[in-house]
Amino acid sequence: MTGTTLDDYTDRYARRVRGMTASEIRALFAVASRPEVVSLAGGAPYIAALPLDAVGEMLGRLGSEHGVTTLQYGIGQGTLELRERICEVMSLSGIDAGCGASPEDVVVTVGGQQALDLVARLFLDPGDVVLAEGPTYVGALGVFQAAQAQVVHVPMDADGLIPEALETAIADLARAGQRVKFLYTIPTYQNPTGVTLSEERRERVLDICERAGLLVVEDDPYGQLGFEGEAPAPLRARRRDGVFYLSTFSKTFAPGLRVGWILAPHAVRDKLVIASEAQILCPSGYAQAAVATYLSTMPWRQQLKVYREVYRERRDALLDAMADLMPEGTSWTTPTGGLFVWATLPDGLDSKAMMPRAVAARVAYVPGTGFYADGTGTGAMRLNFSFPPPERIREGIRRLSGVMEQEIAMRRVFGAVGGAAGRRGRAGSDVPGPDLA
């Protein structure tokens, strides 16, 4: 007797589709968007902090006064005006003409997600290996999965990616005859942990990759959202060869416009443009004009300061609530920027199994399993502090801690049920997971 499926097209899909799974975060959106639920799950910026009246007037003029150009087709690389503004933005982080940053080497993308996909299309063959922090951005895992690549996680601690672990992973894979194409890293205010790679480790990581002949894909959506002084200079500000710099305006302006970019080595730029044209023909002229006009006519540097203050207050609200309310045995990171805190649960708790009961208690988070390619991470969760106001954040933690206390009480009565895998390294390994407390 053969099995049945609700999908009549199962036997027609390409092989690359077979491993596709829904994002842990996207699956939560329908529930987390309900007004009665305190969502600590998403990664949405607090758009209400923008001068929305002024932004609305600007967007209206782009259509009424400049619609002949903004509503027309454009070039695949993106408008020169926006690429010039992007270079101004990058210069704030030290990526400037002195280290080879030029509008000619910038490719505008549909958010940071398309930037990731373009890099994967250019460099990944089925079976290739990508090294990435463990845990890492769930959207990147989806891109690498679609490219039929294998993700091998490199452990982190409170100072970010561990260089010695990176060297070990490279050596182990070389002995196994596996082909590693690049290191994917979010070194500043990392998603999902909020951890920042230390100054000293940045140079060591670059040196290790250079010796191994590995490309570095640096994803930097949060680097300008620091709360406590300046972040360390990006990797791309230190090395120009072999480092791809990806970023987006989704966290610093408006995610709904879907505008990001890649700064690539010059030799790769044309291939990125060709790949982008095959996907989307050209990025939205209207969205590009909106971002370029915002950067040219509005006090966007001051707006960054507004975001930093708002997010600092909300981070503090989250950390204070966790210190006051979380059960004994819970630990968490203390980010100095970005949007996220990574929490490690008391022994025996399973964040994925606990999720339905948390939703029933009207609070949402993202289970740690969404950030590992191998399904580990059950003993952790990601908490977002950028969107809910401080009083809602505290209420959310109150609800969440109540669910956790109930789980702990159930475990005392019925014994341990799962959870151990989340505290291990790669699947089947006895290497400890990251200590991010």
Coordinates of N, CA and C in Angstrom, one line a residue, residues 251-364:
K251 N 16.3 47.5 9.0 CA 16.4 47.7 10.4 C 16.6 49.2 10.8
T252 N 17.1 50.0 9.9 CA 17.4 51.4 10.2 C 16.5 52.4 9.5
F253 N 15.6 51.9 8.6 CA 14.6 52.8 8.0 C 13.3 52.0 7.9
A254 N 13.1 51.3 6.8 CA 11.7 50.7 6.6 C 11.8 49.3 5.9
P255 N 11.5 48.2 6.6 CA 11.6 46.9 6.0 C 10.6 46.7 4.9
G256 N 9.5 47.5 4.9 CA 8.5 47.3 3.9 C 9.0 47.7 2.5
L257 N 10.0 48.5 2.4 CA 10.6 49.0 1.1 C 11.5 47.9 0.5
R258 N 12.0 47.0 1.3 CA 12.8 45.8 0.9 C 14.0 46.3 0.1
V259 N 14.9 47.1 0.7 CA 16.1 47.6 0.0 C 17.3 47.2 0.8
G260 N 18.2 46.4 0.2 CA 19.5 46.1 0.8 C 20.6 46.2 -0.2
W261 N 21.8 45.7 0.1 CA 22.9 45.8 -0.8 C 24.0 44.8 -0.5
I262 N 24.8 44.6 -1.5 CA 26.1 43.9 -1.4 C 27.2 44.8 -1.8
L263 N 28.3 44.8 -1.0 CA 29.5 45.4 -1.5 C 30.5 44.2 -1.7
A264 N 30.8 44.0 -3.0 CA 31.5 42.8 -3.4 C 32.8 43.1 -4.0
P265 N 33.8 42.1 -4.0 CA 35.0 42.3 -4.8 C 34.7 42.7 -6.2
H266 N 35.5 43.5 -6.8 CA 35.1 44.1 -8.1 C 34.9 43.0 -9.2
A267 N 35.7 42.0 -9.1 CA 35.6 40.9 -10.2 C 34.2 40.2 -10.1
V268 N 33.6 40.2 -9.0 CA 32.3 39.5 -8.8 C 31.1 40.3 -9.1
R269 N 31.3 41.6 -9.1 CA 30.1 42.6 -9.2 C 29.3 42.2 -10.4
D270 N 29.9 42.1 -11.6 CA 29.1 41.8 -12.8 C 28.2 40.5 -12.7
K271 N 28.8 39.5 -12.1 CA 28.1 38.2 -12.0 C 26.9 38.4 -11.0
L272 N 27.1 39.2 -10.0 CA 26.0 39.4 -9.1 C 24.8 40.2 -9.8
V273 N 25.2 41.1 -10.6 CA 24.2 41.9 -11.4 C 23.4 40.9 -12.3
I274 N 24.2 40.1 -13.0 CA 23.5 39.1 -14.0 C 22.6 38.2 -13.2
A275 N 23.1 37.7 -12.1 CA 22.2 36.8 -11.3 C 21.0 37.5 -10.8
S276 N 21.1 38.8 -10.4 CA 20.0 39.5 -9.9 C 19.0 39.8 -11.0
E277 N 19.5 40.1 -12.2 CA 18.6 40.4 -13.3 C 17.8 39.2 -13.7
A278 N 18.4 38.0 -13.5 CA 17.7 36.7 -13.8 C 16.6 36.5 -12.8
Q279 N 16.8 37.0 -11.6 CA 15.7 36.8 -10.6 C 14.6 37.9 -10.7
I280 N 15.0 39.1 -10.7 CA 14.0 40.2 -10.5 C 14.0 41.3 -11.6
L281 N 14.9 41.1 -12.6 CA 15.1 42.1 -13.7 C 15.8 43.3 -13.1
C282 N 15.1 44.0 -12.2 CA 15.8 45.2 -11.6 C 15.1 45.5 -10.2
P283 N 15.8 46.0 -9.3 CA 15.1 46.4 -8.0 C 14.1 47.5 -8.2
S284 N 13.2 47.6 -7.3 CA 12.1 48.7 -7.4 C 12.7 50.1 -7.5
G285 N 12.4 50.8 -8.6 CA 12.8 52.1 -8.7 C 12.2 53.0 -7.7
Y286 N 10.9 52.8 -7.3 CA 10.2 53.6 -6.3 C 10.9 53.4 -4.9
A287 N 11.1 52.2 -4.6 CA 11.7 51.9 -3.3 C 13.1 52.5 -3.2
Q288 N 13.9 52.4 -4.3 CA 15.3 52.9 -4.3 C 15.2 54.5 -4.1
A289 N 14.3 55.1 -4.8 CA 14.1 56.5 -4.7 C 13.7 56.9 -3.3
A290 N 12.9 56.1 -2.7 CA 12.4 56.5 -1.4 C 13.6 56.5 -0.4
V291 N 14.4 55.4 -0.5 CA 15.6 55.3 0.4 C 16.6 56.5 0.1
A292 N 16.9 56.7 -1.2 CA 17.9 57.7 -1.5 C 17.4 59.1 -1.1
T293 N 16.1 59.4 -1.3 CA 15.6 60.7 -0.9 C 15.6 60.8 0.6
Y294 N 15.2 59.8 1.3 CA 15.3 59.8 2.8 C 16.7 60.1 3.3
L295 N 17.7 59.5 2.7 CA 19.1 59.7 3.1 C 19.6 61.1 2.7
S296 N 19.0 61.7 1.6 CA 19.4 63.0 1.1 C 18.8 64.1 1.8
T297 N 17.5 64.0 2.2 CA 16.7 65.1 2.7 C 16.3 65.1 4.1
M298 N 16.5 64.0 4.8 CA 16.0 63.8 6.2 C 17.1 63.6 7.1
P299 N 16.9 63.9 8.4 CA 18.0 63.7 9.4 C 18.2 62.3 9.8
W300 N 18.6 61.4 8.9 CA 18.7 60.0 9.2 C 19.7 59.6 10.3
R301 N 20.8 60.4 10.4 CA 21.7 60.2 11.5 C 21.1 60.4 12.8
Q302 N 20.3 61.4 12.9 CA 19.6 61.7 14.2 C 18.5 60.6 14.4
Q303 N 17.9 60.1 13.4 CA 17.0 59.0 13.5 C 17.6 57.7 14.1
L304 N 18.9 57.5 13.7 CA 19.6 56.3 14.2 C 19.7 56.5 15.7
K305 N 20.0 57.7 16.2 CA 20.1 58.0 17.6 C 18.8 57.7 18.3
V306 N 17.7 58.1 17.7 CA 16.4 57.8 18.3 C 16.2 56.3 18.4
Y307 N 16.5 55.6 17.4 CA 16.3 54.1 17.5 C 17.2 53.5 18.6
R308 N 18.4 54.0 18.7 CA 19.3 53.5 19.7 C 18.7 53.7 21.1
E309 N 18.2 54.9 21.3 CA 17.6 55.2 22.7 C 16.4 54.3 22.9
V310 N 15.5 54.2 21.9 CA 14.3 53.4 22.1 C 14.7 51.9 22.4
Y311 N 15.6 51.4 21.6 CA 16.0 50.0 21.8 C 16.8 49.8 23.1
R312 N 17.6 50.7 23.5 CA 18.3 50.6 24.8 C 17.3 50.5 25.9
E313 N 16.3 51.4 25.9 CA 15.2 51.3 26.9 C 14.5 50.0 26.9
R314 N 14.2 49.4 25.8 CA 13.5 48.2 25.7 C 14.4 47.0 26.0
R315 N 15.6 47.1 25.6 CA 16.6 46.0 26.1 C 16.6 46.0 27.6
D316 N 16.8 47.1 28.2 CA 16.9 47.2 29.7 C 15.6 46.7 30.3
A317 N 14.4 47.0 29.7 CA 13.2 46.5 30.3 C 13.2 44.9 30.2
L318 N 13.6 44.4 29.1 CA 13.7 42.9 29.0 C 14.6 42.3 30.0
L319 N 15.8 42.8 30.1 CA 16.8 42.3 31.0 C 16.4 42.4 32.4
D320 N 15.8 43.5 32.8 CA 15.3 43.7 34.2 C 14.2 42.7 34.5
A321 N 13.3 42.6 33.5 CA 12.2 41.6 33.8 C 12.7 40.2 33.9
M322 N 13.7 39.8 33.1 CA 14.2 38.5 33.2 C 14.9 38.3 34.5
A323 N 15.7 39.3 34.9 CA 16.4 39.1 36.2 C 15.4 39.0 37.4
D324 N 14.2 39.7 37.3 CA 13.2 39.6 38.3 C 12.4 38.4 38.3
L325 N 12.1 37.9 37.1 CA 11.0 36.9 37.0 C 11.4 35.5 36.5
M326 N 12.5 35.4 35.8 CA 12.8 34.1 35.2 C 13.2 33.1 36.3
P327 N 12.8 31.8 36.0 CA 13.1 30.8 37.0 C 14.6 30.6 37.2
E328 N 15.0 30.1 38.3 CA 16.4 29.7 38.6 C 16.9 28.8 37.5
G329 N 18.1 29.0 37.1 CA 18.7 28.1 36.1 C 18.6 28.7 34.7
T330 N 17.9 29.8 34.5 CA 17.8 30.4 33.2 C 19.0 31.4 33.1
S331 N 19.6 31.5 31.9 CA 20.7 32.4 31.7 C 20.4 33.1 30.3
W332 N 21.1 34.2 30.1 CA 20.8 35.0 28.8 C 22.0 35.9 28.5
T333 N 22.0 36.3 27.3 CA 23.0 37.2 26.8 C 22.7 38.6 27.2
T334 N 23.6 39.5 27.2 CA 23.4 40.9 27.4 C 24.0 41.7 26.2
P335 N 23.1 41.9 25.2 CA 23.6 42.6 24.0 C 23.9 44.1 24.2
T336 N 24.9 44.6 23.5 CA 25.2 46.0 23.5 C 24.6 46.7 22.3
G337 N 23.8 46.0 21.6 CA 23.1 46.6 20.4 C 22.2 45.6 19.7
G338 N 21.6 46.0 18.6 CA 20.8 45.1 17.9 C 19.4 44.9 18.5
L339 N 18.8 43.8 18.3 CA 17.3 43.6 18.6 C 17.0 42.4 19.4
F340 N 18.0 41.6 19.8 CA 17.7 40.2 20.3 C 18.5 39.9 21.6
V341 N 17.9 39.1 22.4 CA 18.5 38.4 23.6 C 18.3 36.9 23.3
W342 N 19.4 36.1 23.7 CA 19.3 34.7 23.6 C 19.3 34.1 25.0
A343 N 18.2 33.3 25.2 CA 18.1 32.8 26.6 C 18.3 31.3 26.6
T344 N 19.0 30.8 27.6 CA 19.2 29.3 27.8 C 18.3 28.9 28.9
L345 N 17.6 27.9 28.7 CA 16.5 27.4 29.7 C 17.1 26.5 30.7
P346 N 16.4 26.4 31.9 CA 16.8 25.5 32.9 C 16.9 24.1 32.3
D347 N 17.7 23.2 32.9 CA 17.9 21.9 32.4 C 16.6 21.1 32.3
G348 N 16.4 20.5 31.1 CA 15.3 19.7 30.9 C 14.2 20.3 30.1
L349 N 14.1 21.7 30.0 CA 13.1 22.3 29.3 C 13.4 22.3 27.8
D350 N 12.3 22.2 27.0 CA 12.4 22.1 25.6 C 11.6 23.3 25.0
S351 N 12.3 24.3 24.4 CA 11.6 25.5 24.0 C 10.6 25.2 22.8
K352 N 10.9 24.2 22.0 CA 10.0 23.9 20.9 C 8.7 23.2 21.5
A353 N 8.9 22.2 22.3 CA 7.8 21.5 22.9 C 6.9 22.5 23.8
M354 N 7.5 23.5 24.4 CA 6.8 24.4 25.3 C 6.1 25.4 24.5
M355 N 6.3 25.6 23.2 CA 5.8 26.7 22.5 C 4.2 26.8 22.5
P356 N 3.5 25.6 22.2 CA 2.1 25.7 22.2 C 1.5 26.2 23.6
R357 N 2.1 25.8 24.7 CA 1.6 26.2 26.0 C 1.9 27.7 26.2
A358 N 3.0 28.2 25.6 CA 3.3 29.6 25.7 C 2.3 30.4 24.9
V359 N 2.0 30.0 23.7 CA 1.0 30.7 22.9 C -0.4 30.7 23.6
A360 N -0.7 29.6 24.3 CA -2.0 29.5 25.0 C -2.0 30.5 26.2
A361 N -0.8 30.8 26.7 CA -0.6 31.8 27.7 C -0.4 33.2 27.1
R362 N -0.6 33.3 25.8 CA -0.6 34.6 25.1 C 0.8 35.3 25.2
V363 N 1.9 34.5 24.9 CA 3.2 35.1 24.7 C 3.9 34.2 23.7
A364 N 4.7 34.9 22.8 CA 5.4 34.2 21.8 C 6.9 34.5 21.8

